């Protein structure tokens, strides 16, 4: 197994306005994406990989020979990897509202000639899926072999299965949830309040002031990061270890965990856009496919046609296994074919990004099945077998 | 059962400097306290009640006929209540560094003539206990019938049992822990960073600027509050209920939980001092009696002489039952007499402040035992029984 190597992001411009769930619309927009592997002649081997809060279209590979950081799911996607790019044509797409290339709050609003800022419309998981579907259209992909995502990416995969049931054969939902819990929303709101009340936020127009609400972003990331790690894993990694061996009796750094979290916060505040953070947490909060069905997820999933792989991790307290089991139950109630794996992993929510043999093997085995499924398909160019025999 | 009625806080001035664990010292200081009930002639019925992060000496009763908010443990302390003031002489004391009356960061440093601000020394749980012991001396109490506290108050009760083993007959430790977990420290550091990076904090000297770091305090309180509530209780109380019945597609209030948390944060930021918040979270982080014994809590508790009541709550994820069980195990290892109750309550960490029949009955029964214990004592004035018979 090796990395896919050097990859190049592409961009596609969409001129037709996109009507959003909020009632607003985005006039014209571009989506940045990457592809790995080769689309087969039947266009049946495409897999769409969807990203979570702080990731992007850069799923796998590197940007240059000296690029030391590979894509966010480089352990999952590549030649010989669980999602094998020797077989599948994989697409990573950056979502609308992101700060990594696709049209977002940092971009100029053609209507005003100034950056959108906080006036960038609040987009939803379903809006993202609409935009992704247009990209699929443009790439000539009528049906995906699979749509796959972890965490917020898993929500998008779920939304694909209900909005475009016939456009995906398989749906892979990892470390996700059918809706945020009250506690999930509460943590998101703390993060938002940290950003919104940072004086450098300037009501979202901080670009014009030449500043960034770093303090707010930093606190937002710190609190978020705590929810990505398991209690036990944090204790195992950092414990109560002191940075200098003794209490400092001040408000600098005493504990290693403080050093780690502040570093994560600092780093994040240097590259992530505050408006994007706000917008994505809202997309998380709003996702709730059962909402239109009086909270009944079974009815919400009744229109799905895909087969599912659902994976959860034992120590994930952000989106706990019980939340994945709700998805599985709704699918079973609808007599859908669903494979469920609950991986006993110590790393909390972050486990979905990490190497774990049982996890990787589970996904690998599932994609072997996806592969058999699409290679058994009669293709447009191959004559049906019984006609050959005639 | 009725409230103890109108109570009056008192203040005691201490002229002798207090040497602190940090090596620093506080020159002179005052402690504000309240007492309920009557100290008996033998001075054997005193119970010291210690407060947690955002509470004070005002444990029970009200300040006037029109005062609508009673002390923070009014359900626990009063005539006929679990800690019965018809029997016990109860003392509530405000800790050093607080913002509710005892000497703290808001007070003028006699050395500079200006408020201490961030220069107020970082005090520890053990420092608080030293200061409390001086108050006990001044009140003529050699031995408490019990020292009792919840959460951070429980830590102080534990510290009493190791620092002054002979000065308490019973130690009541509720919803507490022998040391903060890595995750606990992490949440505290998020809160501190929110305050420290608020431009209105001014390095702790915000008093001179006529401002208060409200935004920081607000975020600190919001994140703290999430950890006080259980996931299930939050879901039960607020769920995903919307304030106006529909998504707003903005960054105002969508969900009731947001409204609740922001209200809690706003309220807190109006009355709580930022320097006090920082200081108390450090006291929490630093408490670790086993630290001087290579992490061995059994050895740390070896010098205790008190009998213990330890209470935990099933859904408390801040200081989970497992943490209380560590305390119990260390006491059992030392062959101390300990009663342990794990209350199946839905309210998370906050349960220790709430009415729950099993919880209240447990504490009530324990204090009956404390009462029998002290009333069986030979008192200085009563002649020993066998001499009467002679």
XYZ file of C-alpha atoms in Angstrom:
780
model
C 0.000 0.000 0.000
C 1.295 3.403 -0.951
C -0.152 6.852 -1.121
C -1.762 7.851 -4.372
C 1.066 10.342 -4.823
C 0.777 13.808 -6.234
C -2.751 15.008 -6.835
C -4.105 18.218 -8.345
C -7.287 19.935 -7.217
C -9.733 20.974 -9.914
C -12.490 23.528 -9.909
C -15.854 23.613 -11.600
C -17.976 26.697 -12.078
C -21.759 26.513 -11.866
C -23.619 29.419 -13.410
C -27.150 28.355 -12.539
C -28.273 29.660 -9.128
C -28.685 27.096 -6.366
C -31.913 27.393 -4.398
C -31.193 26.736 -0.740
C -33.308 25.187 1.996
C -33.443 28.545 3.763
C -35.237 30.126 0.833
C -32.130 32.060 -0.178
C -30.110 31.230 -3.272
C -26.484 31.318 -4.295
C -26.155 33.041 -7.648
C -23.173 31.312 -9.174
C -20.582 29.249 -7.433
C -17.598 27.013 -7.904
C -16.761 23.700 -6.301
C -13.206 22.516 -5.813
C -12.690 18.783 -6.054
C -10.099 16.085 -6.543
C -10.356 12.730 -8.240
C -8.264 9.614 -7.773
C -8.268 6.501 -9.956
C -9.998 6.140 -13.296
C -13.654 6.292 -14.172
C -14.534 3.124 -16.074
C -16.334 3.123 -19.386
C -19.618 2.168 -17.741
C -19.136 5.070 -15.282
C -20.120 2.619 -12.575
C -17.072 2.736 -10.306
C -17.329 6.261 -8.892
C -17.252 6.780 -5.137
C -18.043 10.162 -3.644
C -16.196 10.919 -0.373
C -17.661 13.695 1.761
C -15.830 15.712 4.361
C -16.493 16.699 7.949
C -16.163 20.027 9.740
C -12.550 21.000 9.205
C -11.570 18.930 6.179
C -11.795 19.453 2.445
C -11.737 17.918 -1.024
C -8.137 16.885 -0.325
C -8.959 13.327 0.719
C -5.778 11.542 -0.349
C -2.339 12.089 -1.808
C 0.007 15.045 -1.571
C 0.389 18.265 -3.546
C 4.118 18.006 -4.220
C 7.128 15.824 -3.577
C 7.946 17.939 -0.552
C 4.380 18.089 0.797
C 4.593 16.293 4.129
C 0.880 16.241 4.938
C -1.260 13.904 2.910
C -5.025 14.179 2.441
C -7.231 13.649 5.481
C -8.248 10.101 4.593
C -5.016 9.009 2.931
C -4.993 5.848 5.062
C -8.410 4.918 3.670
C -8.180 5.952 0.013
C -5.416 4.970 -2.376
C -3.970 2.083 -4.393
C -4.518 -1.132 -2.447
C -6.193 0.729 0.413
C -9.659 -0.102 1.783
C -11.196 2.207 -0.792
C -8.924 1.031 -3.565
C -8.207 3.603 -6.255
C -6.953 0.811 -8.535
C -10.595 -0.172 -8.748
C -12.643 2.866 -7.910
C -12.799 6.386 -9.239
C -12.894 8.461 -6.076
C -14.084 12.052 -5.878
C -13.420 14.377 -2.970
C -15.395 17.611 -3.075
C -15.119 20.745 -0.997
C -18.486 21.941 0.244
C -20.146 25.283 -0.359
C -19.325 27.722 2.417
C -15.959 26.171 3.111
C -12.711 28.113 3.338
C -10.724 25.675 1.225
C -11.607 26.759 -2.294
C -15.283 26.242 -3.036
C -17.389 29.381 -2.918
C -17.653 30.555 0.669
C -17.805 33.540 3.023
C -14.285 34.686 2.104
C -15.254 35.034 -1.543
C -16.626 38.151 -3.158
C -20.384 38.387 -3.357
C -21.037 39.451 -6.971
C -24.063 41.420 -5.739
C -22.014 43.721 -3.492
C -18.439 43.442 -4.730
C -17.340 42.690 -1.155
C -16.688 39.388 0.623
C -19.838 37.611 1.726
C -18.691 37.407 5.326
C -21.552 36.609 7.637
C -24.001 37.323 4.834
C -23.042 34.067 3.139
C -26.267 32.088 3.362
C -26.535 29.342 5.951
C -26.354 26.152 3.926
C -27.557 22.746 5.025
C -26.410 19.189 4.513
C -29.172 18.843 1.931
C -27.959 21.980 0.118
C -24.494 20.491 -0.075
C -25.902 17.321 -1.547
C -27.762 19.322 -4.213
C -24.507 21.042 -5.157
C -22.640 17.727 -5.162
C -25.316 16.206 -7.412
C -24.700 18.944 -9.952
C -21.010 18.126 -9.883
C -21.879 14.458 -10.451
C -24.047 15.490 -13.398
C -21.202 17.520 -14.853
C -18.827 14.580 -14.465
C -21.345 12.312 -16.153
C -21.937 10.113 -13.145
C -25.524 8.962 -13.021
C -25.070 6.493 -10.210
C -22.289 6.213 -7.632
C -20.976 2.815 -6.632
C -20.914 4.346 -3.153
C -21.295 7.629 -1.324
C -19.237 7.680 1.846
C -18.441 9.963 4.727
C -17.473 10.119 8.380
C -19.130 12.325 11.010
C -20.700 15.285 9.159
C -19.640 13.479 5.966
C -21.787 10.538 7.074
C -24.761 12.878 7.372
C -24.228 13.913 3.752
C -24.075 10.262 2.691
C -27.369 9.668 4.512
C -28.892 12.691 2.795
C -27.797 11.314 -0.592
C -29.607 8.077 0.194
C -32.896 9.880 0.830
C -32.653 12.737 -1.699
C -31.274 10.707 -4.621
C -32.109 7.107 -3.752
C -31.391 5.844 -7.265
C -28.041 7.607 -7.581
C -26.030 5.464 -5.157
C -25.750 1.699 -4.899
C -24.074 1.808 -1.497
C -24.057 4.276 1.343
C -21.186 4.225 3.860
C -21.942 6.125 7.076
C -19.109 6.228 9.610
C -19.112 7.687 13.144
C -22.232 9.669 12.384
C -25.677 10.310 13.765
C -29.194 10.823 12.405
C -29.315 14.144 14.306
C -27.273 16.050 16.866
C -28.126 15.513 20.508
C -28.957 18.445 22.755
C -25.448 18.221 24.183
C -23.921 18.255 20.677
C -25.863 21.424 19.867
C -24.831 22.944 23.192
C -21.131 22.451 22.474
C -21.597 23.909 18.980
C -23.273 26.950 20.456
C -20.420 27.513 22.903
C -18.043 27.480 19.945
C -20.230 29.881 17.995
C -20.593 32.244 20.912
C -16.813 32.298 21.378
C -16.465 33.434 17.751
C -19.464 35.773 17.564
C -18.443 37.662 20.727
C -14.790 38.018 19.745
C -14.424 41.767 19.036
C -12.265 40.858 16.032
C -15.227 39.126 14.451
C -16.782 42.491 13.524
C -20.153 40.971 12.773
C -18.523 38.700 10.201
C -16.852 41.509 8.259
C -13.434 41.024 9.814
C -11.830 40.651 6.378
C -12.354 44.374 5.783
C -10.704 45.154 9.128
C -7.622 43.115 8.339
C -8.085 40.975 11.448
C -9.232 37.463 12.268
C -11.225 36.460 15.382
C -8.405 34.175 16.427
C -9.293 34.036 20.107
C -12.807 32.933 19.371
C -11.716 30.355 16.808
C -9.117 29.090 19.229
C -11.608 28.504 22.034
C -14.075 27.000 19.556
C -11.473 24.526 18.387
C -10.337 23.667 21.900
C -13.829 22.792 23.055
C -14.496 20.924 19.815
C -11.281 18.980 20.149
C -12.220 17.750 23.622
C -15.363 16.222 22.175
C -13.399 14.430 19.453
C -11.199 12.570 21.921
C -12.309 9.959 24.385
C -11.947 10.580 28.089
C -9.813 7.438 28.443
C -7.606 8.165 25.468
C -6.917 11.678 26.736
C -6.089 10.257 30.154
C -3.843 7.647 28.575
C -1.989 10.139 26.370
C -1.673 13.102 28.720
C -2.846 12.078 32.168
C -1.970 14.796 34.653
C 1.557 15.138 33.271
C 3.050 18.543 33.978
C 5.021 20.387 31.396
C 7.752 21.445 33.795
C 7.320 18.868 36.544
C 5.854 21.295 39.061
C 2.785 23.462 39.509
C 3.419 26.987 38.242
C 0.791 28.755 40.367
C -0.111 31.014 37.490
C -2.262 31.007 34.365
C 0.371 29.820 31.919
C 0.753 26.159 31.065
C 0.833 23.615 33.860
C -0.467 20.437 32.268
C 0.563 18.842 28.986
C -3.096 18.646 27.964
C -3.272 22.444 28.167
C -0.249 22.762 25.936
C -1.724 20.309 23.442
C -5.161 21.925 23.285
C -3.829 25.463 23.027
C -1.514 24.349 20.228
C -4.445 22.774 18.389
C -6.452 25.946 18.918
C -3.652 28.226 17.758
C -2.976 26.166 14.643
C -6.649 26.020 13.736
C -7.171 29.758 14.222
C -4.442 30.416 11.692
C -6.008 28.601 8.776
C -9.716 28.232 9.385
C -12.297 30.852 8.526
C -14.594 31.956 11.345
C -17.647 32.382 9.142
C -17.126 28.914 7.729
C -16.946 27.503 11.244
C -20.251 29.125 12.190
C -21.914 27.961 9.012
C -20.773 24.360 9.261
C -21.848 24.023 12.889
C -25.290 25.231 11.828
C -25.403 22.600 9.076
C -24.605 20.037 11.769
C -27.295 21.344 14.122
C -29.964 21.489 11.425
C -29.464 18.002 9.987
C -32.448 15.936 11.053
C -34.017 13.877 8.259
C -36.670 12.548 10.635
C -37.883 16.064 11.413
C -40.264 16.131 8.447
C -41.681 12.789 9.645
C -42.577 13.675 13.240
C -39.203 12.397 14.361
C -39.738 8.987 12.783
C -36.416 7.985 11.214
C -37.876 4.814 9.772
C -40.271 6.825 7.647
C -37.496 9.270 6.778
C -35.386 6.406 5.411
C -38.260 4.606 3.682
C -37.357 5.925 0.249
C -33.745 4.764 0.331
C -32.637 2.126 -2.163
C -28.939 1.796 -1.326
C -27.275 -0.906 0.693
C -25.578 0.464 3.795
C -22.425 0.070 5.786
C -22.711 1.793 9.152
C -19.668 1.958 11.435
C -19.385 3.332 14.960
C -16.655 3.415 17.597
C -17.118 2.289 21.182
C -15.535 5.317 22.877
C -17.034 7.966 20.586
C -19.086 10.079 22.998
C -19.739 12.799 20.420
C -21.682 10.483 18.113
C -21.982 7.384 20.257
C -22.672 3.888 18.861
C -26.268 4.196 20.066
C -26.761 6.951 17.497
C -25.481 4.711 14.683
C -27.776 1.953 15.911
C -30.724 4.299 15.397
C -29.746 4.524 11.734
C -29.348 0.748 11.495
C -32.713 0.168 13.159
C -34.476 2.534 10.781
C -32.920 0.695 7.827
C -33.775 -2.725 9.217
C -37.350 -1.537 9.782
C -37.398 -0.700 6.086
C -35.913 -4.114 5.191
C -32.834 -2.479 3.710
C -29.622 -4.464 3.487
C -27.318 -3.025 6.124
C -23.976 -4.074 7.567
C -23.181 -2.657 10.964
C -19.808 -2.673 12.698
C -19.191 -1.314 16.172
C -15.439 -1.033 16.501
C -13.954 -1.316 19.978
C -11.443 1.524 19.644
C -10.049 3.807 22.335
C -9.775 7.003 20.295
C -13.222 8.525 20.576
C -14.784 10.287 17.603
C -11.386 10.786 15.976
C -11.135 7.012 15.540
C -12.823 7.353 12.153
C -9.696 9.078 10.827
C -7.185 6.714 12.423
C -5.712 3.378 11.510
C -7.338 0.482 13.244
C -6.984 -2.936 11.647
C -10.553 -4.076 12.399
C -11.991 -0.810 11.133
C -9.905 -0.772 7.966
C -10.621 -4.462 7.316
C -14.335 -3.841 7.715
C -14.330 -1.078 5.135
C -12.026 -3.046 2.848
C -14.287 -6.085 2.957
C -17.307 -3.913 2.254
C -15.711 -2.336 -0.794
C -14.863 -5.814 -2.098
C -18.585 -6.428 -2.019
C -19.261 -3.100 -3.725
C -16.738 -4.132 -6.371
C -18.401 -7.520 -6.963
C -21.710 -5.725 -7.103
C -20.675 -3.315 -9.856
C -18.608 -5.840 -11.845
C -21.610 -8.222 -11.929
C -23.657 -5.446 -13.495
C -24.583 -5.687 -17.108
C -22.868 -2.699 -18.656
C -24.171 -0.580 -21.473
C -21.527 -1.885 -23.845
C -21.758 -5.611 -22.958
C -24.546 -7.602 -24.558
C -26.786 -9.507 -22.141
C -25.495 -13.054 -21.617
C -28.603 -14.918 -22.750
C -28.543 -13.055 -26.055
C -24.947 -14.134 -26.626
C -26.057 -17.707 -26.026
C -28.947 -17.432 -28.445
C -39.408 21.293 57.145
C -38.987 24.998 56.653
C -36.141 27.231 55.676
C -33.970 28.513 58.447
C -35.338 31.981 57.695
C -33.427 35.216 57.741
C -29.689 34.838 58.201
C -26.904 37.393 58.535
C -23.415 36.966 57.142
C -20.533 37.728 59.495
C -16.942 38.571 58.798
C -13.751 37.768 60.660
C -10.467 39.529 60.163
C -7.180 37.608 60.378
C -4.079 39.727 60.909
C -1.492 36.959 60.820
C -0.230 36.277 57.271
C -1.238 32.982 55.697
C 1.603 31.059 54.067
C 0.349 29.486 50.855
C 1.306 26.271 49.094
C 2.766 28.298 46.230
C 5.330 29.869 48.543
C 3.507 33.193 48.455
C 1.618 34.560 51.438
C -1.506 36.633 52.019
C -0.736 39.424 54.462
C -4.024 39.910 56.247
C -7.421 38.732 55.147
C -11.019 38.400 56.138
C -13.380 35.488 55.784
C -17.104 35.935 55.456
C -19.235 33.205 56.992
C -22.686 32.332 58.189
C -23.801 30.097 61.027
C -27.098 28.307 61.556
C -28.285 26.583 64.724
C -26.611 26.751 68.113
C -23.208 25.559 69.194
C -23.711 23.271 72.207
C -21.804 23.679 75.446
C -19.433 20.844 74.552
C -18.772 22.519 71.196
C -19.230 19.095 69.651
C -22.104 19.713 67.224
C -20.411 21.949 64.660
C -20.583 21.039 60.975
C -18.506 22.891 58.415
C -20.098 23.123 54.956
C -17.750 23.954 52.094
C -18.702 25.446 48.785
C -17.985 24.642 45.163
C -16.969 26.847 42.252
C -19.699 29.444 42.048
C -21.229 29.300 45.521
C -20.454 31.001 48.822
C -20.898 31.060 52.583
C -24.624 31.555 51.984
C -25.573 27.911 52.397
C -29.107 28.264 53.748
C -31.792 30.780 54.581
C -32.591 34.143 53.067
C -31.337 37.667 53.661
C -34.714 39.359 54.044
C -38.416 38.686 53.978
C -38.464 39.662 50.325
C -35.342 37.690 49.337
C -36.607 35.107 46.898
C -33.412 33.101 46.507
C -32.354 30.972 49.443
C -28.826 29.692 50.128
C -27.379 27.172 47.688
C -27.983 24.154 49.937
C -31.214 25.327 51.575
C -32.822 21.977 50.752
C -30.072 20.204 52.704
C -29.480 22.492 55.683
C -32.163 23.813 58.020
C -34.563 22.849 60.784
C -35.678 19.256 60.219
C -33.622 18.981 57.046
C -31.023 16.263 56.396
C -28.374 18.398 58.076
C -30.706 19.469 60.871
C -29.960 22.883 62.351
C -32.125 22.008 65.361
C -29.300 19.658 66.272
C -26.177 20.915 64.545
C -24.358 24.209 64.500
C -23.632 24.687 60.817
C -20.978 27.011 59.421
C -20.804 28.139 55.823
C -17.588 29.935 54.929
C -16.613 31.854 51.817
C -13.198 30.868 50.532
C -10.174 33.075 50.021
C -10.048 34.399 46.490
C -13.807 34.386 46.106
C -15.859 37.328 44.895
C -18.544 37.012 47.559
C -16.959 38.796 50.482
C -13.836 37.012 51.690
C -10.568 38.600 50.628
C -10.123 38.113 46.903
C -8.887 39.621 43.645
C -11.444 42.440 43.746
C -10.091 43.653 47.091
C -7.343 46.180 47.565
C -3.868 44.788 48.014
C -2.508 46.690 51.024
C 0.968 46.507 49.463
C -0.035 48.469 46.345
C -3.231 50.285 47.250
C -4.862 48.833 44.122
C -7.061 45.784 43.613
C -5.138 42.515 43.563
C -6.559 41.553 40.176
C -4.568 38.753 38.593
C -1.817 39.277 41.169
C -3.978 37.671 43.836
C -2.004 34.536 44.650
C -3.214 31.211 43.286
C -4.623 29.440 46.309
C -5.166 25.724 46.655
C -7.735 23.527 48.321
C -5.207 22.979 51.096
C -4.732 26.735 51.505
C -8.467 27.133 51.893
C -8.502 24.458 54.565
C -5.716 26.251 56.474
C -7.754 29.446 56.407
C -10.902 27.573 57.456
C -9.004 25.984 60.362
C -8.108 29.431 61.654
C -11.774 30.370 61.537
C -12.570 27.218 63.492
C -9.921 28.177 66.050
C -11.423 31.636 66.375
C -14.893 30.142 66.871
C -13.504 27.801 69.530
C -14.236 24.633 67.590
C -11.551 22.044 68.237
C -13.314 19.182 66.497
C -16.128 19.262 63.950
C -18.891 16.700 64.151
C -18.559 16.693 60.364
C -16.941 18.516 57.516
C -19.030 18.309 54.366
C -18.968 19.451 50.789
C -20.079 18.671 47.249
C -17.851 18.762 44.172
C -14.974 21.161 44.945
C -16.437 21.346 48.463
C -15.937 17.586 48.727
C -12.272 18.061 47.855
C -11.964 20.466 50.766
C -13.640 17.957 53.075
C -11.123 15.316 51.907
C -8.268 17.752 52.531
C -9.563 18.365 56.053
C -9.458 14.622 56.702
C -5.784 14.397 55.753
C -4.493 17.769 57.011
C -6.396 17.818 60.353
C -7.351 14.189 60.932
C -8.235 14.765 64.584
C -10.392 17.806 63.925
C -13.341 16.065 62.273
C -15.299 13.015 63.379
C -17.051 12.616 60.048
C -16.223 13.579 56.525
C -19.003 13.886 53.936
C -17.773 13.910 50.346
C -20.475 14.327 47.698
C -20.129 14.220 43.887
C -16.410 14.710 44.157
C -13.156 13.181 42.951
C -9.690 12.554 44.339
C -8.258 14.489 41.384
C -9.456 16.002 38.130
C -9.271 13.851 35.020
C -7.428 15.035 31.936
C -10.776 15.892 30.390
C -11.806 17.889 33.480
C -8.598 19.909 33.232
C -9.131 20.376 29.510
C -12.580 21.886 30.030
C -11.201 24.167 32.750
C -8.486 25.348 30.427
C -10.994 26.183 27.699
C -12.856 28.314 30.237
C -9.658 30.016 31.367
C -8.545 30.709 27.819
C -11.922 32.251 27.023
C -11.410 34.685 29.923
C -7.691 35.322 29.513
C -8.020 36.139 25.801
C -11.019 38.431 26.254
C -9.621 41.914 25.491
C -11.677 43.244 28.403
C -9.675 41.084 30.793
C -6.728 43.484 30.562
C -4.320 41.029 32.129
C -6.546 40.837 35.186
C -6.634 44.585 35.809
C -10.016 45.154 34.212
C -11.321 46.838 37.384
C -9.130 49.859 36.613
C -10.557 49.984 33.089
C -14.128 49.988 34.270
C -14.948 46.884 32.244
C -15.565 43.214 32.871
C -14.504 40.363 30.536
C -18.132 39.370 30.144
C -17.735 37.504 26.874
C -15.022 35.296 28.301
C -16.930 34.622 31.508
C -20.030 33.878 29.503
C -18.324 31.240 27.348
C -16.571 29.822 30.420
C -19.888 29.402 32.170
C -21.597 27.922 29.131
C -18.996 25.207 28.703
C -18.931 24.578 32.455
C -22.686 24.307 32.561
C -22.721 21.613 29.886
C -20.473 19.494 32.078
C -22.771 19.914 35.077
C -25.768 18.470 33.266
C -26.176 14.933 32.053
C -26.561 14.221 28.375
C -29.893 12.484 28.997
C -31.265 15.157 31.289
C -30.418 17.854 28.767
C -32.101 15.805 26.043
C -35.136 15.267 28.261
C -35.471 18.939 29.219
C -34.630 20.640 25.929
C -34.347 18.000 23.234
C -34.168 19.695 19.855
C -37.026 22.058 20.686
C -36.910 25.244 18.659
C -37.607 28.593 20.194
C -39.800 29.782 17.349
C -40.807 26.466 15.790
C -38.645 26.872 12.686
C -34.986 27.084 11.746
C -33.853 30.718 11.577
C -30.926 30.206 9.180
C -28.846 32.693 11.114
C -26.671 32.870 14.185
C -29.303 33.986 16.650
C -31.199 31.501 18.762
C -32.665 28.429 17.091
C -32.779 25.840 19.850
C -34.105 26.213 23.391
C -30.835 24.795 24.735
C -29.004 27.740 23.164
C -31.347 30.175 24.834
C -30.892 28.441 28.173
C -27.092 28.278 28.026
C -26.698 31.865 26.847
C -29.002 33.011 29.628
C -26.926 31.096 32.175
C -23.756 32.593 30.714
C -25.146 36.135 30.682
C -26.390 35.914 34.258
C -23.099 34.487 35.492
C -21.024 37.127 33.706
C -22.941 39.820 35.543
C -22.088 38.715 39.057
C -18.995 36.531 38.981
C -15.444 37.841 39.033
C -13.175 36.676 36.226
C -10.057 36.474 38.395
C -11.947 34.395 40.932
C -13.043 32.044 38.180
C -9.473 31.541 37.014
C -8.212 31.009 40.521
C -10.863 28.500 41.526
C -10.391 26.415 38.382
C -6.676 26.243 39.236
C -7.505 25.061 42.748
C -9.609 22.340 41.136
C -6.842 21.344 38.723
C -4.159 21.260 41.418
C -6.032 19.171 43.981
C -4.387 15.763 44.020
C -3.655 14.414 47.497
C -2.084 11.272 46.028
C 0.483 13.319 44.145
C 2.916 13.391 47.065
C 2.569 9.590 47.303
C 3.433 8.602 43.749
C -0.237 8.655 42.859
C -1.136 6.208 45.649
C -4.417 7.461 47.138
C -4.394 4.751 49.799
C -1.180 6.101 51.255
C -2.475 9.658 50.888
C -5.519 8.767 52.999
C -3.610 6.665 55.539
C -3.511 9.433 58.141
C -7.250 10.052 58.150
C -9.213 9.320 61.317
C -12.715 10.383 60.345
C -15.576 8.168 59.323
C -16.764 8.900 55.782
C -19.917 9.238 53.814
C -19.193 9.264 50.083
C -22.038 9.905 47.632
C -21.977 9.857 43.849
C -24.619 10.172 41.130
C -25.030 7.715 38.268
C -25.249 10.268 35.449
C -22.532 12.607 36.732
C -19.981 12.532 33.897
C -17.945 15.400 35.341
C -17.046 13.494 38.512
C -18.338 10.049 37.694
C -19.177 7.406 40.318
C -15.930 5.615 39.437
C -14.027 8.601 40.854
C -15.919 8.376 44.144
C -15.216 4.658 44.231
C -11.492 5.442 44.129
C -11.936 7.414 47.343
C -13.946 4.604 48.912
C -11.371 2.012 47.876
C -8.526 4.031 49.392
C -10.472 4.323 52.652
C -11.351 0.635 52.697
C -7.701 -0.193 52.061
C -6.945 1.827 55.182
C -9.720 0.056 57.120
C -11.597 3.291 57.620
C -15.316 3.198 58.254
C -16.978 4.401 55.083
C -20.541 4.504 53.826
C -20.918 4.759 50.093
C -24.080 5.605 48.188
C -24.345 5.711 44.423
C -27.581 7.486 43.660
C -29.350 6.624 40.422
C -30.291 10.186 39.445
C -30.762 11.695 36.001
C -29.398 15.160 36.699
C -25.649 14.751 36.184
C -23.224 16.607 38.427
C -25.877 19.128 39.433
C -27.740 16.325 41.213
C -25.798 17.099 44.375
C -27.682 20.391 44.664
C -31.108 18.994 43.831
C -33.832 17.264 45.773
C -33.845 13.537 45.377
C -35.539 11.501 48.073
C -32.940 8.711 48.128
C -30.093 11.196 48.234
C -31.636 13.329 50.951
C -32.595 10.234 52.963
C -29.046 8.931 52.719
C -27.582 12.148 54.084
C -30.319 12.413 56.724
C -29.656 8.880 57.949
C -25.947 9.570 58.057
C -26.405 12.701 60.145
C -28.597 10.721 62.568
C -25.555 8.538 63.058
C -23.321 11.572 63.484
C -25.785 12.839 66.074
C -25.778 9.551 68.002
C -22.020 9.590 67.779
C -21.621 13.021 69.368
C -24.438 12.619 71.908
C -22.815 9.388 73.163
C -19.631 11.343 73.821
C -18.757 12.022 77.436
C -18.900 15.799 77.713
C -16.636 17.961 79.801
C -19.503 18.939 82.126
C -21.125 15.519 82.635
C -19.573 13.119 85.110
C -18.749 9.675 83.706
C -21.632 7.249 84.304
C -19.704 4.643 86.314
C -18.646 7.315 88.788
C -22.286 8.318 89.269
C -23.108 4.710 90.005
C -20.274 4.344 92.493
